[in-house]
Amino acid sequence: MKKFKSMLIVISVLLSLLFPTLAYADANLKWGDPNTRVPSIFGNRVYTREHYTQFYVNEGNGDKFLFDDHCHVFDLKNDFSQGYTAVKGDDNIAPYYLDPLGVPYIDGYWIVSPAYWKSVKLPTGAIMPISPDESSESIYDVPITVVQDSQGLYTNNDLNHIVLFNNGPNGFEVGAYSGGKPYHWFSENTNSPINITQDFARNAFISPTKMTSEARIVFSYIYGLTANNLQNNGNGTYTFSVFNTTPYIAKNVHLRAYIVQNGKYTLAAETTTDIGPRLTGNGQGGILTPTYHWNLGNGVSQNESFFNTIGWTFTVPVPSGSYQVVATANISLNENGNTNCEPLITTPAYGNNSNVNIIGNKLYGTKMEVAPFIGSGGGLNVSSAYSDNYVFSGQQQGTSPGSSSGSSTNGANDLAVTDVQVTDKGNNVKDIKSTFVSSFNVGGYATIRLYDTNNGSAPHFLQSETIHLKANDTYTIDWGTIQIGSGQYSFIVSIDYYYDDNIKNWDAEQFKGDDGKNYTEQDYSNNKKSADTTGSDVSYAITVQYSEPAWYPPLVTVRTPIYKTVTTPIYGWKEVPYVKDQAGNIKPITRIIK
């Protein structure tokens, strides 16, 4: 019996020496599938591997690392030197960044290949979402090591029958005979490719450089706004042009216009608005369509061709003497011209391209602007990032406005709102007019404001202007049309009197006299006046955006097995697992061999 056991041990040792594949090869290893679906825009390219890719963003202040991952590469069938990189839709990290950055999602992939983007013709005014440096996509600095080694190989394992020993998650190792000699070649670093195909393995062996690629992809844009024009339309009316240089929606951008005279800055008009994202190519010759929408402020219109550009038309009271107008975006000024730069608020314009629950990233949000897009002519003391957020008009020669006349019966040193008229234009569109009077014996500037309330809500600011009043003057203004919803509304007009959201109450301002003095009124009780109106249900739909918390059941991943028949040539013999309970009607066939 002892002799029989000794013979078994000897036979086992001999078998392990004769058939090393049993101990070395992993029966569960798989080649990368060359039949992987190729994005249609990549033409007749084929999948070859996943190479290591680092993603960066440059918002105007240098490259900042975002994340890294292994991404699919699609090569020409006979040329592996310039593959196109794409990120598969089931990636766990990429959607947090690629969706909001406006990277097109086509046939289940985000198209991030700089080489592909450089080959695409873009529509006028559109840009590609990434830096067009195709060399950064094919950084051939990942070495492939080749050694002579017969372990796990048979002589018929030539370059058309390469043996796979490792295919990730840390690189690859393969082997075959070539020229009668056995070889193993491998690359097993953190930046080595994985899920390679046999074609890639063969090309890696015959390549004279013995190098393979990794990638470094940069998304570039300026996080900021740019004011590029202030057009004088005559009679104190101007149009201020601003464009958004980010791939996000710029929210609640505060636009202001000031009269500059004798070194003094006086707020003359203001509004808030959203501005659409920069124009990005869709990878197929057109413009990428934003998923989310934005709202324009009073007096703001959007450029028909470039939805990231707006024009704000406003009117200032024309003073006597020489003056200038300066219009700003997210910059407020005090009367001495001292500046306060405000952060740029951004939200995603693109998204919903994957099943990943996007909870946000640190690229958009509330941040100070980063860098200027164009140079500035100077004039305001601001940081470099805000040096393109304002435009000065040329020197203007003013005259007194012709819309104000008459005198007031108020008490001395008083401003008042004497009339508010609301005219129904149909479909819940209201036209607002109001009249103001001054009993000051000196001319000067006052700020008038328009608010509304809905069903008893707190006053909501709509718009404002700074007007010039002569001594004992009357001034009438048409605020234009306002769209309301259903319910009870009240329009409130005020003069040098504003609603402070912080204290939830009204607060007074001083009248700025032409003599350089600031005057406090004796009575502020008549500095605001309201008029009520009712909005009815209308027949057309009003698109609104809203958000609310919601609960969803936990995500459950269910794996459904896919069965297929695979025929594998066996040279010699191969050990396979056999589980009786799972074999069903399959019965092993035994043969006695010599």
mmCIF file of C-alpha atoms in Angstrom, residues 34-347:
data_model
loop_
_atom_site.group_PDB
_atom_site.id
_atom_site.type_symbol
_atom_site.label_atom_id
_atom_site.label_comp_id
_atom_site.label_asym_id
_atom_site.label_seq_id
_atom_site.Cartn_x
_atom_site.Cartn_y
_atom_site.Cartn_z
ATOM 1 C CA PRO A 34 -13.312 42.939 -30.466
ATOM 2 C CA ASN A 35 -17.036 42.990 -31.288
ATOM 3 C CA THR A 36 -17.687 45.632 -28.609
ATOM 4 C CA ARG A 37 -20.154 48.181 -29.948
ATOM 5 C CA VAL A 38 -18.288 51.036 -31.640
ATOM 6 C CA PRO A 39 -19.787 54.569 -31.490
ATOM 7 C CA SER A 40 -21.238 55.181 -34.939
ATOM 8 C CA ILE A 41 -19.281 58.422 -35.380
ATOM 9 C CA PHE A 42 -15.997 56.452 -35.141
ATOM 10 C CA GLY A 43 -16.657 54.755 -38.470
ATOM 11 C CA ASN A 44 -14.908 51.424 -39.141
ATOM 12 C CA ARG A 45 -12.660 51.472 -36.094
ATOM 13 C CA VAL A 46 -12.458 48.470 -33.775
ATOM 14 C CA TYR A 47 -12.136 48.068 -30.016
ATOM 15 C CA THR A 48 -8.606 47.072 -28.918
ATOM 16 C CA ARG A 49 -8.182 47.779 -25.200
ATOM 17 C CA GLU A 50 -8.883 50.033 -22.256
ATOM 18 C CA HIS A 51 -6.014 52.397 -21.576
ATOM 19 C CA TYR A 52 -5.342 54.367 -18.419
ATOM 20 C CA THR A 53 -6.707 57.926 -18.666
ATOM 21 C CA GLN A 54 -6.325 60.913 -16.365
ATOM 22 C CA PHE A 55 -8.898 63.713 -16.588
ATOM 23 C CA TYR A 56 -8.154 67.353 -15.729
ATOM 24 C CA VAL A 57 -10.040 70.640 -15.846
ATOM 25 C CA ASN A 58 -8.626 74.098 -16.541
ATOM 26 C CA GLU A 59 -11.004 76.936 -15.669
ATOM 27 C CA GLY A 60 -8.419 79.580 -16.501
ATOM 28 C CA ASN A 61 -6.067 78.973 -13.584
ATOM 29 C CA GLY A 62 -4.132 75.860 -14.572
ATOM 30 C CA ASP A 63 -4.873 72.141 -14.846
ATOM 31 C CA LYS A 64 -6.624 70.574 -11.835
ATOM 32 C CA PHE A 65 -6.941 66.785 -11.492
ATOM 33 C CA LEU A 66 -10.499 65.416 -11.626
ATOM 34 C CA PHE A 67 -10.349 61.605 -11.748
ATOM 35 C CA ASP A 68 -8.680 58.683 -13.494
ATOM 36 C CA ASP A 69 -10.041 55.531 -15.074
ATOM 37 C CA HIS A 70 -9.460 52.933 -17.768
ATOM 38 C CA CYS A 71 -11.304 53.996 -20.929
ATOM 39 C CA HIS A 72 -12.171 52.168 -24.150
ATOM 40 C CA VAL A 73 -9.904 52.705 -27.156
ATOM 41 C CA PHE A 74 -11.014 52.280 -30.767
ATOM 42 C CA ASP A 75 -8.245 51.914 -33.372
ATOM 43 C CA LEU A 76 -8.067 51.565 -37.112
ATOM 44 C CA LYS A 77 -7.804 47.878 -38.030
ATOM 45 C CA ASN A 78 -4.226 48.157 -39.256
ATOM 46 C CA ASP A 79 -3.010 51.179 -37.287
ATOM 47 C CA PHE A 80 -2.855 51.260 -33.491
ATOM 48 C CA SER A 81 -0.926 54.541 -33.301
ATOM 49 C CA GLN A 82 -3.870 56.945 -32.812
ATOM 50 C CA GLY A 83 -6.859 55.439 -31.078
ATOM 51 C CA TYR A 84 -10.042 57.295 -30.210
ATOM 52 C CA THR A 85 -10.868 57.306 -26.479
ATOM 53 C CA ALA A 86 -14.428 57.025 -25.161
ATOM 54 C CA VAL A 87 -15.954 56.537 -21.708
ATOM 55 C CA LYS A 88 -18.583 53.828 -21.388
ATOM 56 C CA GLY A 89 -21.962 54.837 -19.986
ATOM 57 C CA ASP A 90 -21.854 52.396 -17.054
ATOM 58 C CA ASP A 91 -18.808 54.116 -15.552
ATOM 59 C CA ASN A 92 -19.262 54.924 -11.864
ATOM 60 C CA ILE A 93 -17.292 58.173 -11.749
ATOM 61 C CA ALA A 94 -17.360 59.877 -15.132
ATOM 62 C CA PRO A 95 -21.045 60.975 -15.164
ATOM 63 C CA TYR A 96 -20.440 63.304 -12.224
ATOM 64 C CA TYR A 97 -18.152 65.374 -14.447
ATOM 65 C CA LEU A 98 -18.707 64.559 -18.112
ATOM 66 C CA ASP A 99 -22.459 65.220 -18.176
ATOM 67 C CA PRO A 100 -22.284 68.732 -16.635
ATOM 68 C CA LEU A 101 -19.213 69.584 -18.736
ATOM 69 C CA GLY A 102 -21.290 69.125 -21.886
ATOM 70 C CA VAL A 103 -19.473 66.099 -23.300
ATOM 71 C CA PRO A 104 -21.695 64.524 -26.003
ATOM 72 C CA TYR A 105 -23.081 61.072 -25.188
ATOM 73 C CA ILE A 106 -23.426 58.933 -28.321
ATOM 74 C CA ASP A 107 -24.305 55.232 -28.600
ATOM 75 C CA GLY A 108 -23.590 54.584 -24.931
ATOM 76 C CA TYR A 109 -20.281 56.493 -24.743
ATOM 77 C CA TRP A 110 -19.074 59.953 -23.777
ATOM 78 C CA ILE A 111 -16.886 61.121 -26.646
ATOM 79 C CA VAL A 112 -13.707 62.428 -25.013
ATOM 80 C CA SER A 113 -11.168 61.773 -27.777
ATOM 81 C CA PRO A 114 -9.121 64.925 -28.579
ATOM 82 C CA ALA A 115 -8.014 63.337 -31.856
ATOM 83 C CA TYR A 116 -11.617 62.764 -32.901
ATOM 84 C CA TRP A 117 -12.701 66.266 -31.877
ATOM 85 C CA LYS A 118 -9.887 67.818 -33.881
ATOM 86 C CA SER A 119 -11.193 66.030 -36.977
ATOM 87 C CA VAL A 120 -14.759 67.346 -36.544
ATOM 88 C CA LYS A 121 -15.995 70.464 -38.310
ATOM 89 C CA LEU A 122 -17.702 72.680 -35.745
ATOM 90 C CA PRO A 123 -20.596 75.078 -36.416
ATOM 91 C CA THR A 124 -19.850 78.806 -36.298
ATOM 92 C CA GLY A 125 -19.299 79.943 -32.728
ATOM 93 C CA ALA A 126 -19.180 76.438 -31.256
ATOM 94 C CA ILE A 127 -16.191 74.939 -29.494
ATOM 95 C CA MET A 128 -15.134 71.429 -28.593
ATOM 96 C CA PRO A 129 -15.580 70.406 -24.939
ATOM 97 C CA ILE A 130 -11.930 69.412 -24.494
ATOM 98 C CA SER A 131 -8.494 70.753 -25.319
ATOM 99 C CA PRO A 132 -7.693 69.774 -28.935
ATOM 100 C CA ASP A 133 -4.330 68.157 -28.194
ATOM 101 C CA GLU A 134 -4.445 64.732 -29.825
ATOM 102 C CA SER A 135 -0.917 63.944 -28.632
ATOM 103 C CA SER A 136 -2.230 63.871 -25.060
ATOM 104 C CA GLU A 137 -4.458 60.944 -26.024
ATOM 105 C CA SER A 138 -1.609 58.746 -27.244
ATOM 106 C CA ILE A 139 1.168 59.116 -24.698
ATOM 107 C CA TYR A 140 3.309 56.082 -25.562
ATOM 108 C CA ASP A 141 5.289 55.836 -22.354
ATOM 109 C CA VAL A 142 3.923 52.585 -20.870
ATOM 110 C CA PRO A 143 6.595 49.878 -21.382
ATOM 111 C CA ILE A 144 5.881 46.317 -22.519
ATOM 112 C CA THR A 145 8.399 43.740 -21.290
ATOM 113 C CA VAL A 146 9.240 40.720 -23.466
ATOM 114 C CA VAL A 147 11.035 37.659 -22.000
ATOM 115 C CA GLN A 148 11.736 34.163 -23.243
ATOM 116 C CA ASP A 149 9.583 31.830 -21.183
ATOM 117 C CA SER A 150 7.860 28.582 -22.135
ATOM 118 C CA GLN A 151 5.722 28.274 -19.030
ATOM 119 C CA GLY A 152 2.101 27.612 -19.962
ATOM 120 C CA LEU A 153 2.872 27.393 -23.698
ATOM 121 C CA TYR A 154 2.778 24.705 -26.370
ATOM 122 C CA THR A 155 4.655 24.905 -29.617
ATOM 123 C CA ASN A 156 1.437 25.379 -31.551
ATOM 124 C CA ASN A 157 0.652 28.551 -29.534
ATOM 125 C CA ASP A 158 1.861 30.851 -32.317
ATOM 126 C CA LEU A 159 0.966 34.556 -32.761
ATOM 127 C CA ASN A 160 -2.416 33.525 -34.116
ATOM 128 C CA HIS A 161 -3.126 31.458 -30.978
ATOM 129 C CA ILE A 162 -1.777 33.652 -28.189
ATOM 130 C CA VAL A 163 -2.250 32.404 -24.627
ATOM 131 C CA LEU A 164 -3.784 34.843 -22.129
ATOM 132 C CA PHE A 165 -2.449 34.778 -18.557
ATOM 133 C CA ASN A 166 -3.671 38.125 -17.185
ATOM 134 C CA ASN A 167 -6.058 40.766 -18.534
ATOM 135 C CA GLY A 168 -6.606 43.105 -15.601
ATOM 136 C CA PRO A 169 -7.250 44.724 -13.278
ATOM 137 C CA ASN A 170 -3.506 45.455 -13.194
ATOM 138 C CA GLY A 171 -2.272 45.265 -16.741
ATOM 139 C CA PHE A 172 -1.920 42.164 -18.910
ATOM 140 C CA GLU A 173 0.349 39.182 -19.592
ATOM 141 C CA VAL A 174 0.253 36.960 -22.684
ATOM 142 C CA GLY A 175 2.503 34.408 -24.348
ATOM 143 C CA ALA A 176 3.173 32.627 -27.630
ATOM 144 C CA TYR A 177 5.857 31.012 -29.778
ATOM 145 C CA SER A 178 7.505 33.114 -32.472
ATOM 146 C CA GLY A 179 10.344 31.984 -34.693
ATOM 147 C CA GLY A 180 10.468 28.713 -32.795
ATOM 148 C CA LYS A 181 11.075 30.436 -29.457
ATOM 149 C CA PRO A 182 8.623 30.833 -26.541
ATOM 150 C CA TYR A 183 7.888 34.329 -25.257
ATOM 151 C CA HIS A 184 5.889 36.040 -22.550
ATOM 152 C CA TRP A 185 5.164 39.752 -22.880
ATOM 153 C CA PHE A 186 3.431 41.858 -20.315
ATOM 154 C CA SER A 187 2.772 45.284 -18.832
ATOM 155 C CA GLU A 188 1.578 45.161 -15.255
ATOM 156 C CA ASN A 189 1.653 48.707 -13.879
ATOM 157 C CA THR A 190 -1.245 50.840 -12.619
ATOM 158 C CA ASN A 191 -1.202 52.701 -15.964
ATOM 159 C CA SER A 192 -1.055 49.557 -18.107
ATOM 160 C CA PRO A 193 -3.914 48.658 -20.470
ATOM 161 C CA ILE A 194 -6.478 46.015 -19.540
ATOM 162 C CA ASN A 195 -9.162 43.994 -21.341
ATOM 163 C CA ILE A 196 -6.944 43.771 -24.394
ATOM 164 C CA THR A 197 -7.870 41.896 -27.583
ATOM 165 C CA GLN A 198 -5.721 39.301 -29.332
ATOM 166 C CA ASP A 199 -5.066 41.774 -32.148
ATOM 167 C CA PHE A 200 -3.688 44.264 -29.650
ATOM 168 C CA ALA A 201 -1.540 41.554 -28.015
ATOM 169 C CA ARG A 202 -0.105 40.569 -31.392
ATOM 170 C CA ASN A 203 0.606 44.191 -32.322
ATOM 171 C CA ALA A 204 2.279 44.803 -28.951
ATOM 172 C CA PHE A 205 4.713 41.938 -29.602
ATOM 173 C CA ILE A 206 5.698 42.952 -33.124
ATOM 174 C CA SER A 207 5.899 46.666 -32.318
ATOM 175 C CA PRO A 208 9.536 47.807 -32.453
ATOM 176 C CA THR A 209 9.069 50.351 -29.641
ATOM 177 C CA LYS A 210 7.573 47.907 -27.130
ATOM 178 C CA MET A 211 5.489 50.734 -25.732
ATOM 179 C CA THR A 212 1.770 51.219 -25.312
ATOM 180 C CA SER A 213 -0.366 54.238 -24.514
ATOM 181 C CA GLU A 214 -2.018 56.113 -21.708
ATOM 182 C CA ALA A 215 -3.963 59.386 -22.004
ATOM 183 C CA ARG A 216 -4.261 62.781 -20.329
ATOM 184 C CA ILE A 217 -7.429 64.657 -21.261
ATOM 185 C CA VAL A 218 -8.116 68.272 -20.258
ATOM 186 C CA PHE A 219 -11.456 70.110 -20.266
ATOM 187 C CA SER A 220 -10.810 73.825 -20.756
ATOM 188 C CA TYR A 221 -13.014 76.886 -20.296
ATOM 189 C CA ILE A 222 -12.952 80.202 -18.464
ATOM 190 C CA TYR A 223 -15.101 80.244 -15.329
ATOM 191 C CA GLY A 224 -16.524 83.729 -15.720
ATOM 192 C CA LEU A 225 -18.615 86.256 -17.607
ATOM 193 C CA THR A 226 -17.445 88.704 -20.246
ATOM 194 C CA ALA A 227 -18.998 92.091 -21.059
ATOM 195 C CA ASN A 228 -18.078 92.969 -24.612
ATOM 196 C CA ASN A 229 -20.228 95.935 -25.686
ATOM 197 C CA LEU A 230 -22.292 98.912 -24.475
ATOM 198 C CA GLN A 231 -24.296 100.375 -27.328
ATOM 199 C CA ASN A 232 -25.799 103.875 -27.075
ATOM 200 C CA ASN A 233 -29.266 103.783 -28.651
ATOM 201 C CA GLY A 234 -29.966 107.480 -27.970
ATOM 202 C CA ASN A 235 -32.266 109.296 -25.517
ATOM 203 C CA GLY A 236 -30.549 107.696 -22.543
ATOM 204 C CA THR A 237 -31.208 104.130 -23.752
ATOM 205 C CA TYR A 238 -28.354 101.606 -23.951
ATOM 206 C CA THR A 239 -27.883 97.903 -24.718
ATOM 207 C CA PHE A 240 -25.305 96.021 -22.654
ATOM 208 C CA SER A 241 -23.965 92.734 -24.092
ATOM 209 C CA VAL A 242 -22.635 89.944 -21.857
ATOM 210 C CA PHE A 243 -21.682 86.356 -22.651
ATOM 211 C CA ASN A 244 -21.092 83.281 -20.509
ATOM 212 C CA THR A 245 -17.791 81.428 -21.038
ATOM 213 C CA THR A 246 -18.684 78.353 -18.940
ATOM 214 C CA PRO A 247 -20.439 75.131 -20.019
ATOM 215 C CA TYR A 248 -23.010 75.754 -17.262
ATOM 216 C CA ILE A 249 -26.044 78.007 -16.872
ATOM 217 C CA ALA A 250 -25.051 81.291 -15.210
ATOM 218 C CA LYS A 251 -27.790 81.956 -12.653
ATOM 219 C CA ASN A 252 -29.072 85.244 -11.247
ATOM 220 C CA VAL A 253 -26.427 87.402 -12.901
ATOM 221 C CA HIS A 254 -26.837 90.917 -11.496
ATOM 222 C CA LEU A 255 -26.613 93.564 -14.210
ATOM 223 C CA ARG A 256 -26.286 97.211 -13.190
ATOM 224 C CA ALA A 257 -25.899 100.565 -14.928
ATOM 225 C CA TYR A 258 -24.406 103.645 -13.248
ATOM 226 C CA ILE A 259 -24.201 107.289 -14.232
ATOM 227 C CA VAL A 260 -20.683 108.609 -13.681
ATOM 228 C CA GLN A 261 -20.483 112.367 -13.221
ATOM 229 C CA ASN A 262 -17.956 114.511 -11.380
ATOM 230 C CA GLY A 263 -16.350 111.395 -9.873
ATOM 231 C CA LYS A 264 -19.673 110.234 -8.418
ATOM 232 C CA TYR A 265 -21.334 106.901 -9.332
ATOM 233 C CA THR A 266 -25.145 106.763 -9.211
ATOM 234 C CA LEU A 267 -27.093 103.542 -9.771
ATOM 235 C CA ALA A 268 -29.462 104.175 -12.689
ATOM 236 C CA ALA A 269 -30.879 100.741 -13.585
ATOM 237 C CA GLU A 270 -30.484 97.085 -12.603
ATOM 238 C CA THR A 271 -31.905 93.635 -13.260
ATOM 239 C CA THR A 272 -31.035 89.970 -12.726
ATOM 240 C CA THR A 273 -30.985 87.276 -15.391
ATOM 241 C CA ASP A 274 -29.788 83.796 -16.271
ATOM 242 C CA ILE A 275 -27.406 83.280 -19.196
ATOM 243 C CA GLY A 276 -27.148 80.043 -21.178
ATOM 244 C CA PRO A 277 -23.993 77.895 -21.515
ATOM 245 C CA ARG A 278 -21.308 78.355 -24.127
ATOM 246 C CA LEU A 279 -22.005 76.694 -27.480
ATOM 247 C CA THR A 280 -20.546 73.191 -27.627
ATOM 248 C CA GLY A 281 -20.358 70.899 -30.626
ATOM 249 C CA ASN A 282 -22.439 67.715 -30.484
ATOM 250 C CA GLY A 283 -19.750 65.639 -32.188
ATOM 251 C CA GLN A 284 -21.836 65.241 -35.337
ATOM 252 C CA GLY A 285 -21.543 68.683 -36.936
ATOM 253 C CA GLY A 286 -24.239 70.432 -34.910
ATOM 254 C CA ILE A 287 -24.751 72.174 -31.575
ATOM 255 C CA LEU A 288 -25.272 70.187 -28.361
ATOM 256 C CA THR A 289 -28.793 70.871 -27.083
ATOM 257 C CA PRO A 290 -28.985 71.805 -23.371
ATOM 258 C CA THR A 291 -31.079 69.533 -21.159
ATOM 259 C CA TYR A 292 -32.092 72.215 -18.685
ATOM 260 C CA HIS A 293 -33.532 75.687 -19.267
ATOM 261 C CA TRP A 294 -32.961 79.170 -17.926
ATOM 262 C CA ASN A 295 -34.940 82.377 -17.401
ATOM 263 C CA LEU A 296 -34.236 85.848 -18.785
ATOM 264 C CA GLY A 297 -34.635 88.989 -16.693
ATOM 265 C CA ASN A 298 -36.617 92.135 -17.433
ATOM 266 C CA GLY A 299 -35.266 93.972 -20.467
ATOM 267 C CA VAL A 300 -32.992 91.048 -21.369
ATOM 268 C CA SER A 301 -33.011 89.336 -24.760
ATOM 269 C CA GLN A 302 -31.010 86.349 -25.942
ATOM 270 C CA ASN A 303 -28.937 86.261 -29.093
ATOM 271 C CA GLU A 304 -30.731 84.081 -31.649
ATOM 272 C CA SER A 305 -27.557 82.340 -32.784
ATOM 273 C CA PHE A 306 -25.586 82.192 -29.532
ATOM 274 C CA PHE A 307 -27.625 81.270 -26.468
ATOM 275 C CA ASN A 308 -24.714 82.117 -24.183
ATOM 276 C CA THR A 309 -24.972 85.818 -25.162
ATOM 277 C CA ILE A 310 -27.582 88.268 -23.881
ATOM 278 C CA GLY A 311 -28.350 91.920 -24.404
ATOM 279 C CA TRP A 312 -29.856 94.065 -21.646
ATOM 280 C CA THR A 313 -31.623 97.216 -22.834
ATOM 281 C CA PHE A 314 -32.097 99.889 -20.185
ATOM 282 C CA THR A 315 -32.736 103.620 -19.903
ATOM 283 C CA VAL A 316 -30.957 106.060 -17.609
ATOM 284 C CA PRO A 317 -32.143 109.544 -16.631
ATOM 285 C CA VAL A 318 -30.069 111.954 -18.701
ATOM 286 C CA PRO A 319 -28.462 114.518 -16.389
ATOM 287 C CA SER A 320 -27.318 117.974 -17.393
ATOM 288 C CA GLY A 321 -23.661 118.380 -18.209
ATOM 289 C CA SER A 322 -21.044 115.849 -19.244
ATOM 290 C CA TYR A 323 -21.325 112.260 -17.957
ATOM 291 C CA GLN A 324 -20.543 108.600 -18.674
ATOM 292 C CA VAL A 325 -22.476 105.361 -18.211
ATOM 293 C CA VAL A 326 -20.811 102.182 -16.939
ATOM 294 C CA ALA A 327 -22.613 98.831 -17.094
ATOM 295 C CA THR A 328 -21.446 95.915 -14.954
ATOM 296 C CA ALA A 329 -22.088 92.187 -14.553
ATOM 297 C CA ASN A 330 -21.849 90.919 -10.951
ATOM 298 C CA ILE A 331 -20.023 94.074 -9.811
ATOM 299 C CA SER A 332 -21.654 96.622 -7.525
ATOM 300 C CA LEU A 333 -20.283 100.136 -6.981
ATOM 301 C CA ASN A 334 -20.723 102.677 -4.250
ATOM 302 C CA GLU A 335 -20.947 106.394 -5.021
ATOM 303 C CA ASN A 336 -17.155 106.710 -4.930
ATOM 304 C CA GLY A 337 -16.692 103.931 -7.494
ATOM 305 C CA ASN A 338 -15.406 101.377 -4.995
ATOM 306 C CA THR A 339 -16.212 97.893 -6.239
ATOM 307 C CA ASN A 340 -17.672 94.731 -4.755
ATOM 308 C CA CYS A 341 -17.203 91.684 -6.993
ATOM 309 C CA GLU A 342 -19.873 89.029 -6.588
ATOM 310 C CA PRO A 343 -19.528 85.245 -7.122
ATOM 311 C CA LEU A 344 -20.806 83.586 -10.262
ATOM 312 C CA ILE A 345 -23.565 81.058 -9.561
ATOM 313 C CA THR A 346 -23.737 78.156 -12.018
ATOM 314 C CA THR A 347 -25.949 75.086 -12.464
#
